[in-house]
C-alpha positions as protocol buffer text, in pm:
chain_id: "A"
residue {
  index: 1
  type: UNK
  ca { x: 1961 y: 6747 z: 954 }
}
residue {
  index: 2
  type: UNK
  ca { x: 1736 y: 6889 z: 688 }
}
residue {
  index: 3
  type: UNK
  ca { x: 1534 y: 6647 z: 475 }
}
residue {
  index: 4
  type: UNK
  ca { x: 1740 y: 6732 z: 168 }
}
residue {
  index: 5
  type: UNK
  ca { x: 2067 y: 6635 z: 340 }
}
residue {
  index: 6
  type: UNK
  ca { x: 1935 y: 6296 z: 452 }
}
residue {
  index: 7
  type: UNK
  ca { x: 1933 y: 5973 z: 249 }
}
residue {
  index: 8
  type: UNK
  ca { x: 1650 y: 5862 z: 32 }
}
residue {
  index: 9
  type: UNK
  ca { x: 1523 y: 5507 z: 63 }
}
residue {
  index: 10
  type: UNK
  ca { x: 1727 y: 5414 z: -245 }
}
residue {
  index: 11
  type: UNK
  ca { x: 2045 y: 5568 z: -105 }
}
residue {
  index: 12
  type: UNK
  ca { x: 2001 y: 5385 z: 227 }
}
residue {
  index: 13
  type: UNK
  ca { x: 1942 y: 5058 z: 45 }
}
residue {
  index: 14
  type: UNK
  ca { x: 2257 y: 5109 z: -164 }
}
residue {
  index: 15
  type: UNK
  ca { x: 2472 y: 5189 z: 141 }
}
residue {
  index: 16
  type: UNK
  ca { x: 2337 y: 4884 z: 327 }
}
residue {
  index: 17
  type: UNK
  ca { x: 2368 y: 4652 z: 28 }
}
residue {
  index: 18
  type: UNK
  ca { x: 2000 y: 4557 z: 25 }
}
residue {
  index: 19
  type: UNK
  ca { x: 1704 y: 4623 z: -203 }
}
residue {
  index: 20
  type: UNK
  ca { x: 1464 y: 4911 z: -171 }
}
residue {
  index: 21
  type: UNK
  ca { x: 1192 y: 4653 z: -113 }
}
residue {
  index: 22
  type: UNK
  ca { x: 1379 y: 4528 z: 195 }
}
residue {
  index: 23
  type: UNK
  ca { x: 1411 y: 4877 z: 344 }
}
residue {
  index: 24
  type: UNK
  ca { x: 1044 y: 4946 z: 277 }
}
residue {
  index: 25
  type: UNK
  ca { x: 946 y: 4612 z: 437 }
}
residue {
  index: 26
  type: UNK
  ca { x: 1124 y: 4692 z: 765 }
}
residue {
  index: 27
  type: UNK
  ca { x: 1003 y: 5050 z: 759 }
}
residue {
  index: 28
  type: UNK
  ca { x: 640 y: 4946 z: 713 }
}
residue {
  index: 29
  type: UNK
  ca { x: 669 y: 4712 z: 1012 }
}
residue {
  index: 30
  type: UNK
  ca { x: 809 y: 4982 z: 1237 }
}
residue {
  index: 31
  type: UNK
  ca { x: 1157 y: 4832 z: 1270 }
}
residue {
  index: 32
  type: UNK
  ca { x: 1323 y: 5111 z: 1074 }
}
residue {
  index: 33
  type: UNK
  ca { x: 1163 y: 5445 z: 1157 }
}
residue {
  index: 34
  type: UNK
  ca { x: 1212 y: 5711 z: 894 }
}
residue {
  index: 35
  type: UNK
  ca { x: 1372 y: 6038 z: 1000 }
}
residue {
  index: 36
  type: UNK
  ca { x: 1147 y: 6282 z: 818 }
}
residue {
  index: 37
  type: UNK
  ca { x: 964 y: 6318 z: 492 }
}
residue {
  index: 38
  type: UNK
  ca { x: 1091 y: 6534 z: 208 }
}
residue {
  index: 39
  type: UNK
  ca { x: 886 y: 6819 z: 74 }
}
residue {
  index: 40
  type: UNK
  ca { x: 763 y: 6577 z: -190 }
}
residue {
  index: 41
  type: UNK
  ca { x: 653 y: 6328 z: 75 }
}
residue {
  index: 42
  type: UNK
  ca { x: 940 y: 6084 z: 21 }
}
residue {
  index: 43
  type: UNK
  ca { x: 1104 y: 5898 z: 309 }
}
residue {
  index: 44
  type: UNK
  ca { x: 1436 y: 6029 z: 436 }
}
residue {
  index: 45
  type: UNK
  ca { x: 1678 y: 5847 z: 669 }
}
residue {
  index: 46
  type: UNK
  ca { x: 1973 y: 5957 z: 879 }
}
residue {
  index: 47
  type: UNK
  ca { x: 2301 y: 5769 z: 944 }
}
residue {
  index: 48
  type: UNK
  ca { x: 2153 y: 5598 z: 1250 }
}
residue {
  index: 49
  type: UNK
  ca { x: 1913 y: 5414 z: 1018 }
}
residue {
  index: 50
  type: UNK
  ca { x: 2210 y: 5243 z: 851 }
}
residue {
  index: 51
  type: UNK
  ca { x: 2335 y: 5108 z: 1186 }
}
residue {
  index: 52
  type: UNK
  ca { x: 1986 y: 4993 z: 1275 }
}
residue {
  index: 53
  type: UNK
  ca { x: 1943 y: 4825 z: 937 }
}
residue {
  index: 54
  type: UNK
  ca { x: 2273 y: 4639 z: 981 }
}
residue {
  index: 55
  type: UNK
  ca { x: 2154 y: 4518 z: 1323 }
}
residue {
  index: 56
  type: UNK
  ca { x: 1821 y: 4405 z: 1179 }
}
residue {
  index: 57
  type: UNK
  ca { x: 1996 y: 4209 z: 906 }
}
residue {
  index: 58
  type: UNK
  ca { x: 2229 y: 4045 z: 1160 }
}
residue {
  index: 59
  type: UNK
  ca { x: 1935 y: 3936 z: 1374 }
}
residue {
  index: 60
  type: UNK
  ca { x: 1741 y: 3810 z: 1074 }
}
residue {
  index: 61
  type: UNK
  ca { x: 2046 y: 3612 z: 958 }
}
residue {
  index: 62
  type: UNK
  ca { x: 2000 y: 3413 z: 1282 }
}
residue {
  index: 63
  type: UNK
  ca { x: 1645 y: 3341 z: 1163 }
}
residue {
  index: 64
  type: UNK
  ca { x: 1491 y: 3546 z: 1440 }
}
residue {
  index: 65
  type: UNK
  ca { x: 1127 y: 3624 z: 1358 }
}
residue {
  index: 66
  type: UNK
  ca { x: 1043 y: 3987 z: 1283 }
}
residue {
  index: 67
  type: UNK
  ca { x: 844 y: 4032 z: 1608 }
}
residue {
  index: 68
  type: UNK
  ca { x: 1144 y: 3907 z: 1810 }
}
residue {
  index: 69
  type: UNK
  ca { x: 1371 y: 4150 z: 1624 }
}
residue {
  index: 70
  type: UNK
  ca { x: 1133 y: 4432 z: 1709 }
}
residue {
  index: 71
  type: UNK
  ca { x: 1139 y: 4346 z: 2079 }
}
residue {
  index: 72
  type: UNK
  ca { x: 1519 y: 4357 z: 2080 }
}
residue {
  index: 73
  type: UNK
  ca { x: 1530 y: 4688 z: 1896 }
}
residue {
  index: 74
  type: UNK
  ca { x: 1269 y: 4843 z: 2125 }
}
residue {
  index: 75
  type: UNK
  ca { x: 1450 y: 4701 z: 2430 }
}
residue {
  index: 76
  type: UNK
  ca { x: 1133 y: 4519 z: 2537 }
}
residue {
  index: 77
  type: UNK
  ca { x: 1344 y: 4204 z: 2560 }
}
residue {
  index: 78
  type: UNK
  ca { x: 1715 y: 4138 z: 2597 }
}
residue {
  index: 79
  type: UNK
  ca { x: 1918 y: 3987 z: 2317 }
}
residue {
  index: 80
  type: UNK
  ca { x: 2024 y: 3708 z: 2554 }
}
residue {
  index: 81
  type: UNK
  ca { x: 1662 y: 3605 z: 2621 }
}
residue {
  index: 82
  type: UNK
  ca { x: 1569 y: 3614 z: 2254 }
}
residue {
  index: 83
  type: UNK
  ca { x: 1876 y: 3409 z: 2158 }
}
residue {
  index: 84
  type: UNK
  ca { x: 1797 y: 3156 z: 2433 }
}
residue {
  index: 85
  type: UNK
  ca { x: 1443 y: 3111 z: 2298 }
}
residue {
  index: 86
  type: UNK
  ca { x: 1574 y: 3074 z: 1946 }
}
residue {
  index: 87
  type: UNK
  ca { x: 1826 y: 2813 z: 2057 }
}
residue {
  index: 88
  type: UNK
  ca { x: 1548 y: 2608 z: 2216 }
}
residue {
  index: 89
  type: UNK
  ca { x: 1345 y: 2626 z: 1896 }
}
residue {
  index: 90
  type: UNK
  ca { x: 1642 y: 2528 z: 1681 }
}
residue {
  index: 91
  type: UNK
  ca { x: 1719 y: 2240 z: 1915 }
}
residue {
  index: 92
  type: UNK
  ca { x: 1362 y: 2116 z: 1885 }
}
residue {
  index: 93
  type: UNK
  ca { x: 1377 y: 2133 z: 1506 }
}
residue {
  index: 94
  type: UNK
  ca { x: 1709 y: 1948 z: 1501 }
}
residue {
  index: 95
  type: UNK
  ca { x: 1569 y: 1677 z: 1730 }
}
residue {
  index: 96
  type: UNK
  ca { x: 1273 y: 1640 z: 1497 }
}
residue {
  index: 97
  type: UNK
  ca { x: 1498 y: 1610 z: 1191 }
}
residue {
  index: 98
  type: UNK
  ca { x: 1722 y: 1350 z: 1358 }
}
residue {
  index: 99
  type: UNK
  ca { x: 1417 y: 1147 z: 1458 }
}
residue {
  index: 100
  type: UNK
  ca { x: 1270 y: 1172 z: 1108 }
}
residue {
  index: 101
  type: UNK
  ca { x: 1598 y: 1064 z: 950 }
}
residue {
  index: 102
  type: UNK
  ca { x: 1624 y: 756 z: 1171 }
}
residue {
  index: 103
  type: UNK
  ca { x: 1255 y: 674 z: 1116 }
}
residue {
  index: 104
  type: UNK
  ca { x: 1295 y: 700 z: 739 }
}
residue {
  index: 105
  type: UNK
  ca { x: 1599 y: 471 z: 751 }
}
residue {
  index: 106
  type: UNK
  ca { x: 1399 y: 227 z: 963 }
}
residue {
  index: 107
  type: UNK
  ca { x: 1126 y: 215 z: 698 }
}
residue {
  index: 108
  type: UNK
  ca { x: 1373 y: 199 z: 409 }
}
residue {
  index: 109
  type: UNK
  ca { x: 1571 y: -93 z: 549 }
}
residue {
  index: 110
  type: UNK
  ca { x: 1294 y: -312 z: 693 }
}
residue {
  index: 111
  type: UNK
  ca { x: 1136 y: -608 z: 511 }
}
residue {
  index: 112
  type: UNK
  ca { x: 837 y: -498 z: 298 }
}
residue {
  index: 113
  type: UNK
  ca { x: 594 y: -708 z: 500 }
}
residue {
  index: 114
  type: UNK
  ca { x: 688 y: -517 z: 819 }
}
residue {
  index: 115
  type: UNK
  ca { x: 668 y: -169 z: 668 }
}
residue {
  index: 116
  type: UNK
  ca { x: 298 y: -105 z: 733 }
}
residue {
  index: 117
  type: UNK
  ca { x: 323 y: -202 z: 1100 }
}
residue {
  index: 118
  type: UNK
  ca { x: 632 y: 9 z: 1156 }
}
residue {
  index: 119
  type: UNK
  ca { x: 471 y: 303 z: 982 }
}
residue {
  index: 120
  type: UNK
  ca { x: 173 y: 270 z: 1217 }
}
residue {
  index: 121
  type: UNK
  ca { x: 403 y: 270 z: 1521 }
}
residue {
  index: 122
  type: UNK
  ca { x: 594 y: 574 z: 1395 }
}
residue {
  index: 123
  type: UNK
  ca { x: 275 y: 762 z: 1317 }
}
residue {
  index: 124
  type: UNK
  ca { x: 150 y: 723 z: 1676 }
}
residue {
  index: 125
  type: UNK
  ca { x: 446 y: 916 z: 1819 }
}
residue {
  index: 126
  type: UNK
  ca { x: 484 y: 1295 z: 1809 }
}
residue {
  index: 127
  type: UNK
  ca { x: 778 y: 1461 z: 1634 }
}
residue {
  index: 128
  type: UNK
  ca { x: 1005 y: 1527 z: 1809 }
}
residue {
  index: 129
  type: UNK
  ca { x: 903 y: 1238 z: 2035 }
}
residue {
  index: 130
  type: UNK
  ca { x: 775 y: 1300 z: 2386 }
}
residue {
  index: 131
  type: UNK
  ca { x: 810 y: 1076 z: 2691 }
}
residue {
  index: 132
  type: UNK
  ca { x: 491 y: 1214 z: 2848 }
}
residue {
  index: 133
  type: UNK
  ca { x: 297 y: 891 z: 2782 }
}
residue {
  index: 134
  type: UNK
  ca { x: 567 y: 690 z: 2960 }
}
residue {
  index: 135
  type: UNK
  ca { x: 558 y: 922 z: 3261 }
}
residue {
  index: 136
  type: UNK
  ca { x: 177 y: 893 z: 3275 }
}
residue {
  index: 137
  type: UNK
  ca { x: 207 y: 514 z: 3265 }
}
residue {
  index: 138
  type: UNK
  ca { x: 430 y: 514 z: 3572 }
}
residue {
  index: 139
  type: UNK
  ca { x: 218 y: 763 z: 3763 }
}
residue {
  index: 140
  type: UNK
  ca { x: -84 y: 536 z: 3705 }
}
residue {
  index: 141
  type: UNK
  ca { x: 108 y: 216 z: 3777 }
}
residue {
  index: 142
  type: UNK
  ca { x: 266 y: 329 z: 4106 }
}
residue {
  index: 143
  type: UNK
  ca { x: 60 y: 287 z: 4424 }
}
residue {
  index: 144
  type: UNK
  ca { x: -144 y: 590 z: 4531 }
}
residue {
  index: 145
  type: UNK
  ca { x: -38 y: 842 z: 4794 }
}
residue {
  index: 146
  type: UNK
  ca { x: 335 y: 807 z: 4738 }
}
residue {
  index: 147
  type: UNK
  ca { x: 524 y: 1130 z: 4825 }
}
residue {
  index: 148
  type: UNK
  ca { x: 560 y: 1354 z: 4522 }
}
residue {
  index: 149
  type: UNK
  ca { x: 941 y: 1364 z: 4548 }
}
residue {
  index: 150
  type: UNK
  ca { x: 949 y: 981 z: 4547 }
}
residue {
  index: 151
  type: UNK
  ca { x: 719 y: 958 z: 4245 }
}
residue {
  index: 152
  type: UNK
  ca { x: 935 y: 1209 z: 4058 }
}
residue {
  index: 153
  type: UNK
  ca { x: 1251 y: 1012 z: 4139 }
}
residue {
  index: 154
  type: UNK
  ca { x: 1098 y: 682 z: 4025 }
}
residue {
  index: 155
  type: UNK
  ca { x: 965 y: 832 z: 3702 }
}
residue {
  index: 156
  type: UNK
  ca { x: 1302 y: 995 z: 3631 }
}
residue {
  index: 157
  type: UNK
  ca { x: 1482 y: 660 z: 3657 }
}
residue {
  index: 158
  type: UNK
  ca { x: 1213 y: 452 z: 3482 }
}
residue {
  index: 159
  type: UNK
  ca { x: 1148 y: 673 z: 3178 }
}
residue {
  index: 160
  type: UNK
  ca { x: 1427 y: 651 z: 2918 }
}
residue {
  index: 161
  type: UNK
  ca { x: 1530 y: 959 z: 2723 }
}
residue {
  index: 162
  type: UNK
  ca { x: 1580 y: 914 z: 2352 }
}
residue {
  index: 163
  type: UNK
  ca { x: 1937 y: 995 z: 2240 }
}
residue {
  index: 164
  type: UNK
  ca { x: 1995 y: 1318 z: 2047 }
}
residue {
  index: 165
  type: UNK
  ca { x: 2088 y: 1118 z: 1739 }
}
residue {
  index: 166
  type: UNK
  ca { x: 1874 y: 803 z: 1758 }
}
residue {
  index: 167
  type: UNK
  ca { x: 1944 y: 496 z: 1549 }
}
residue {
  index: 168
  type: UNK
  ca { x: 1666 y: 315 z: 1361 }
}
residue {
  index: 169
  type: UNK
  ca { x: 1679 y: 42 z: 1626 }
}
residue {
  index: 170
  type: UNK
  ca { x: 1621 y: 298 z: 1901 }
}
residue {
  index: 171
  type: UNK
  ca { x: 1335 y: 457 z: 1707 }
}
residue {
  index: 172
  type: UNK
  ca { x: 1168 y: 116 z: 1671 }
}
residue {
  index: 173
  type: UNK
  ca { x: 1217 y: 38 z: 2041 }
}
residue {
  index: 174
  type: UNK
  ca { x: 1075 y: 375 z: 2146 }
}
residue {
  index: 175
  type: UNK
  ca { x: 768 y: 345 z: 1925 }
}
residue {
  index: 176
  type: UNK
  ca { x: 703 y: -6 z: 2056 }
}
residue {
  index: 177
  type: UNK
  ca { x: 746 y: 120 z: 2412 }
}
residue {
  index: 178
  type: UNK
  ca { x: 501 y: 401 z: 2344 }
}
residue {
  index: 179
  type: UNK
  ca { x: 251 y: 149 z: 2207 }
}
residue {
  index: 180
  type: UNK
  ca { x: 301 y: -71 z: 2515 }
}
residue {
  index: 181
  type: UNK
  ca { x: 234 y: 203 z: 2771 }
}
residue {
  index: 182
  type: UNK
  ca { x: -70 y: 339 z: 2586 }
}
residue {
  index: 183
  type: UNK
  ca { x: -236 y: -2 z: 2544 }
}
residue {
  index: 184
  type: UNK
  ca { x: -486 y: -128 z: 2807 }
}
residue {
  index: 185
  type: UNK
  ca { x: -325 y: -332 z: 3085 }
}
residue {
  index: 186
  type: UNK
  ca { x: -463 y: -688 z: 3099 }
}
residue {
  index: 187
  type: UNK
  ca { x: -578 y: -851 z: 3422 }
}
residue {
  index: 188
  type: UNK
  ca { x: -761 y: -717 z: 3729 }
}
residue {
  index: 189
  type: UNK
  ca { x: -442 y: -581 z: 3889 }
}
residue {
  index: 190
  type: UNK
  ca { x: -322 y: -405 z: 3570 }
}
residue {
  index: 191
  type: UNK
  ca { x: 14 y: -579 z: 3605 }
}
residue {
  index: 192
  type: UNK
  ca { x: 81 y: -437 z: 3951 }
}
residue {
  index: 193
  type: UNK
  ca { x: 286 y: -634 z: 4207 }
}
residue {
  index: 194
  type: UNK
  ca { x: 156 y: -752 z: 4545 }
}
residue {
  index: 195
  type: UNK
  ca { x: 312 y: -451 z: 4717 }
}
residue {
  index: 196
  type: UNK
  ca { x: 52 y: -228 z: 4547 }
}
residue {
  index: 197
  type: UNK
  ca { x: -247 y: -405 z: 4702 }
}
residue {
  index: 198
  type: UNK
  ca { x: -412 y: -268 z: 5017 }
}
residue {
  index: 199
  type: UNK
  ca { x: -254 y: -544 z: 5227 }
}
residue {
  index: 200
  type: UNK
  ca { x: 88 y: -496 z: 5068 }
}
residue {
  index: 201
  type: UNK
  ca { x: 236 y: -291 z: 5352 }
}
residue {
  index: 202
  type: UNK
  ca { x: 364 y: 66 z: 5331 }
}
residue {
  index: 203
  type: UNK
  ca { x: 458 y: 136 z: 4966 }
}
residue {
  index: 204
  type: UNK
  ca { x: 637 y: 463 z: 5044 }
}
residue {
  index: 205
  type: UNK
  ca { x: 875 y: 282 z: 5280 }
}
residue {
  index: 206
  type: UNK
  ca { x: 925 y: 7 z: 5022 }
}
residue {
  index: 207
  type: UNK
  ca { x: 1004 y: 235 z: 4729 }
}
residue {
  index: 208
  type: UNK
  ca { x: 1236 y: 451 z: 4937 }
}
residue {
  index: 209
  type: UNK
  ca { x: 1432 y: 139 z: 5028 }
}
residue {
  index: 210
  type: UNK
  ca { x: 1426 y: 0 z: 4675 }
}
residue {
  index: 211
  type: UNK
  ca { x: 1569 y: 327 z: 4542 }
}
residue {
  index: 212
  type: UNK
  ca { x: 1864 y: 286 z: 4778 }
}
residue {
  index: 213
  type: UNK
  ca { x: 1906 y: -85 z: 4697 }
}
residue {
  index: 214
  type: UNK
  ca { x: 1903 y: -19 z: 4321 }
}
residue {
  index: 215
  type: UNK
  ca { x: 2168 y: 250 z: 4364 }
}
residue {
  index: 216
  type: UNK
  ca { x: 2389 y: 3 z: 4551 }
}
residue {
  index: 217
  type: UNK
  ca { x: 2340 y: -274 z: 4295 }
}
residue {
  index: 218
  type: UNK
  ca { x: 2379 y: -60 z: 3981 }
}
residue {
  index: 219
  type: UNK
  ca { x: 2764 y: -47 z: 3990 }
}
residue {
  index: 220
  type: UNK
  ca { x: 2772 y: -426 z: 4033 }
}
residue {
  index: 221
  type: UNK
  ca { x: 2573 y: -474 z: 3715 }
}
residue {
  index: 222
  type: UNK
  ca { x: 2793 y: -229 z: 3526 }
}
residue {
  index: 223
  type: UNK
  ca { x: 3094 y: -432 z: 3641 }
}
residue {
  index: 224
  type: UNK
  ca { x: 2911 y: -747 z: 3519 }
}
residue {
  index: 225
  type: UNK
  ca { x: 2926 y: -907 z: 3863 }
}
residue {
  index: 226
  type: UNK
  ca { x: 2708 y: -1218 z: 3900 }
}
residue {
  index: 227
  type: UNK
  ca { x: 2418 y: -1199 z: 4147 }
}
residue {
  index: 228
  type: UNK
  ca { x: 2540 y: -1245 z: 4503 }
}
residue {
  index: 229
  type: UNK
  ca { x: 2468 y: -1152 z: 4863 }
}
residue {
  index: 230
  type: UNK
  ca { x: 2595 y: -836 z: 5023 }
}
residue {
  index: 231
  type: UNK
  ca { x: 2492 y: -482 z: 5107 }
}
residue {
  index: 232
  type: UNK
  ca { x: 2271 y: -433 z: 4801 }
}
residue {
  index: 233
  type: UNK
  ca { x: 2074 y: -752 z: 4865 }
}
residue {
  index: 234
  type: UNK
  ca { x: 2042 y: -678 z: 5238 }
}
residue {
  index: 235
  type: UNK
  ca { x: 1908 y: -332 z: 5158 }
}
residue {
  index: 236
  type: UNK
  ca { x: 1666 y: -484 z: 4905 }
}
residue {
  index: 237
  type: UNK
  ca { x: 1523 y: -735 z: 5151 }
}
residue {
  index: 238
  type: UNK
  ca { x: 1516 y: -479 z: 5431 }
}
residue {
  index: 239
  type: UNK
  ca { x: 1298 y: -250 z: 5219 }
}
residue {
  index: 240
  type: UNK
  ca { x: 1032 y: -522 z: 5190 }
}
residue {
  index: 241
  type: UNK
  ca { x: 1062 y: -619 z: 5557 }
}
residue {
  index: 242
  type: UNK
  ca { x: 1031 y: -261 z: 5688 }
}
residue {
  index: 243
  type: UNK
  ca { x: 737 y: -188 z: 5458 }
}
residue {
  index: 244
  type: UNK
  ca { x: 553 y: -485 z: 5614 }
}
residue {
  index: 245
  type: UNK
  ca { x: 663 y: -421 z: 5971 }
}
residue {
  index: 246
  type: UNK
  ca { x: 851 y: -752 z: 5970 }
}
residue {
  index: 247
  type: UNK
  ca { x: 1202 y: -864 z: 6062 }
}
residue {
  index: 248
  type: UNK
  ca { x: 1458 y: -971 z: 5805 }
}
residue {
  index: 249
  type: UNK
  ca { x: 1488 y: -1339 z: 5891 }
}
residue {
  index: 250
  type: UNK
  ca { x: 1568 y: -1650 z: 5683 }
}
residue {
  index: 251
  type: UNK
  ca { x: 1197 y: -1736 z: 5690 }
}
residue {
  index: 252
  type: UNK
  ca { x: 1105 y: -1390 z: 5565 }
}
residue {
  index: 253
  type: UNK
  ca { x: 1357 y: -1420 z: 5283 }
}
residue {
  index: 254
  type: UNK
  ca { x: 1212 y: -1752 z: 5173 }
}
residue {
  index: 255
  type: UNK
  ca { x: 861 y: -1611 z: 5175 }
}
residue {
  index: 256
  type: UNK
  ca { x: 973 y: -1297 z: 4992 }
}
residue {
  index: 257
  type: UNK
  ca { x: 1133 y: -1506 z: 4719 }
}
residue {
  index: 258
  type: UNK
  ca { x: 800 y: -1676 z: 4656 }
}
residue {
  index: 259
  type: UNK
  ca { x: 610 y: -1347 z: 4650 }
}
residue {
  index: 260
  type: UNK
  ca { x: 853 y: -1190 z: 4405 }
}
residue {
  index: 261
  type: UNK
  ca { x: 845 y: -1496 z: 4179 }
}
residue {
  index: 262
  type: UNK
  ca { x: 464 y: -1477 z: 4160 }
}
residue {
  index: 263
  type: UNK
  ca { x: 445 y: -1100 z: 4104 }
}
residue {
  index: 264
  type: UNK
  ca { x: 322 y: -971 z: 3766 }
}
residue {
  index: 265
  type: UNK
  ca { x: 606 y: -845 z: 3552 }
}
residue {
  index: 266
  type: UNK
  ca { x: 658 y: -578 z: 3288 }
}
residue {
  index: 267
  type: UNK
  ca { x: 966 y: -737 z: 3131 }
}
residue {
  index: 268
  type: UNK
  ca { x: 865 y: -607 z: 2788 }
}
residue {
  index: 269
  type: UNK
  ca { x: 893 y: -250 z: 2915 }
}
residue {
  index: 270
  type: UNK
  ca { x: 1245 y: -305 z: 3050 }
}
residue {
  index: 271
  type: UNK
  ca { x: 1357 y: -496 z: 2740 }
}
residue {
  index: 272
  type: UNK
  ca { x: 1259 y: -205 z: 2515 }
}
residue {
  index: 273
  type: UNK
  ca { x: 1406 y: 47 z: 2758 }
}
residue {
  index: 274
  type: UNK
  ca { x: 1734 y: -141 z: 2744 }
}
residue {
  index: 275
  type: UNK
  ca { x: 1733 y: -121 z: 2365 }
}
residue {
  index: 276
  type: UNK
  ca { x: 1692 y: 256 z: 2387 }
}
residue {
  index: 277
  type: UNK
  ca { x: 1958 y: 335 z: 2648 }
}
residue {
  index: 278
  type: UNK
  ca { x: 2204 y: 62 z: 2548 }
}
residue {
  index: 279
  type: UNK
  ca { x: 2340 y: -246 z: 2726 }
}
residue {
  index: 280
  type: UNK
  ca { x: 2601 y: -61 z: 2933 }
}
residue {
  index: 281
  type: UNK
  ca { x: 2343 y: 116 z: 3150 }
}
residue {
  index: 282
  type: UNK
  ca { x: 2130 y: -109 z: 3374 }
}
residue {
  index: 283
  type: UNK
  ca { x: 1758 y: -36 z: 3397 }
}
residue {
  index: 284
  type: UNK
  ca { x: 1560 y: -58 z: 3722 }
}
residue {
  index: 285
  type: UNK
  ca { x: 1408 y: -374 z: 3575 }
}
residue {
  index: 286
  type: UNK
  ca { x: 1742 y: -547 z: 3520 }
}
residue {
  index: 287
  type: UNK
  ca { x: 1860 y: -435 z: 3864 }
}
residue {
  index: 288
  type: UNK
  ca { x: 1546 y: -578 z: 4024 }
}
residue {
  index: 289
  type: UNK
  ca { x: 1599 y: -909 z: 3840 }
}
residue {
  index: 290
  type: UNK
  ca { x: 1963 y: -916 z: 3955 }
}
residue {
  index: 291
  type: UNK
  ca { x: 1860 y: -868 z: 4319 }
}
residue {
  index: 292
  type: UNK
  ca { x: 1589 y: -1135 z: 4292 }
}
residue {
  index: 293
  type: UNK
  ca { x: 1847 y: -1373 z: 4146 }
}
residue {
  index: 294
  type: UNK
  ca { x: 2087 y: -1284 z: 4427 }
}
residue {
  index: 295
  type: UNK
  ca { x: 1818 y: -1367 z: 4683 }
}
residue {
  index: 296
  type: UNK
  ca { x: 1740 y: -1701 z: 4518 }
}
residue {
  index: 297
  type: UNK
  ca { x: 2111 y: -1783 z: 4495 }
}
residue {
  index: 298
  type: UNK
  ca { x: 2160 y: -1708 z: 4864 }
}
residue {
  index: 299
  type: UNK
  ca { x: 1862 y: -1925 z: 4961 }
}
residue {
  index: 300
  type: UNK
  ca { x: 1988 y: -2210 z: 4741 }
}
residue {
  index: 301
  type: UNK
  ca { x: 2331 y: -2195 z: 4906 }
}
residue {
  index: 302
  type: UNK
  ca { x: 2177 y: -2202 z: 5251 }
}
residue {
  index: 303
  type: UNK
  ca { x: 1958 y: -2499 z: 5157 }
}
residue {
  index: 304
  type: UNK
  ca { x: 2260 y: -2683 z: 5017 }
}
């Protein structure tokens, strides 16, 4: 096509339903190459420019950044990959907005004397919130030299995920939980149970067994069954016995009950976790308490 038979920048803008400024913007950024220049040095565009301009506008309607649009047009990246990245970014923004809404409601509805403290808690958490501090807490708290797959499994079950649409109560619980795990742990053992000490046996064997015992007990808690003996309790006790190279005997069970009763506890962590995930889903902490109660109940029945 000769320059005189092609469209001027104004004609292209009119056909596309946009302003001349818009066409010039995309042209200057290399998204809309001009066909040729007229004898007077003016830009001229062919029909293919109209199709390309429509595609650019469609991609920009999805709020894709100009560089991302350019990569799609130049086939440096697929539309599927660009859309997937954009979806992740939109999801992150939505999560941040939902968190901010719930946090604002929390501040609006709380008593005035509590507002400063709650604002401090909220300000210490990133937006959208991250559970990285909770994961670090567990990786520090667990005994050293546990297998990586076991550590990952424990962290996955112990770290609660904030719901997509959190309530003000869940926001408050999460910020308090974040403050708890980032505060210094009191005491020489940093709140660790006896099983974490050098003479505590083989922690990897213990935690493998506890994972199985918790899985067996979890449905019982969901069904609101009272603590009682059975497969879950036997698995629980066996985990401690095997980790110490001992036999599961009545004497061992009595001694274990005393050890567990004297162990440091992180009840505050599990209480806040329960407020985040809701009462219908048992936490590892509530499962552990249920199994300890089942052991004590069994010993009491045998003594009676």
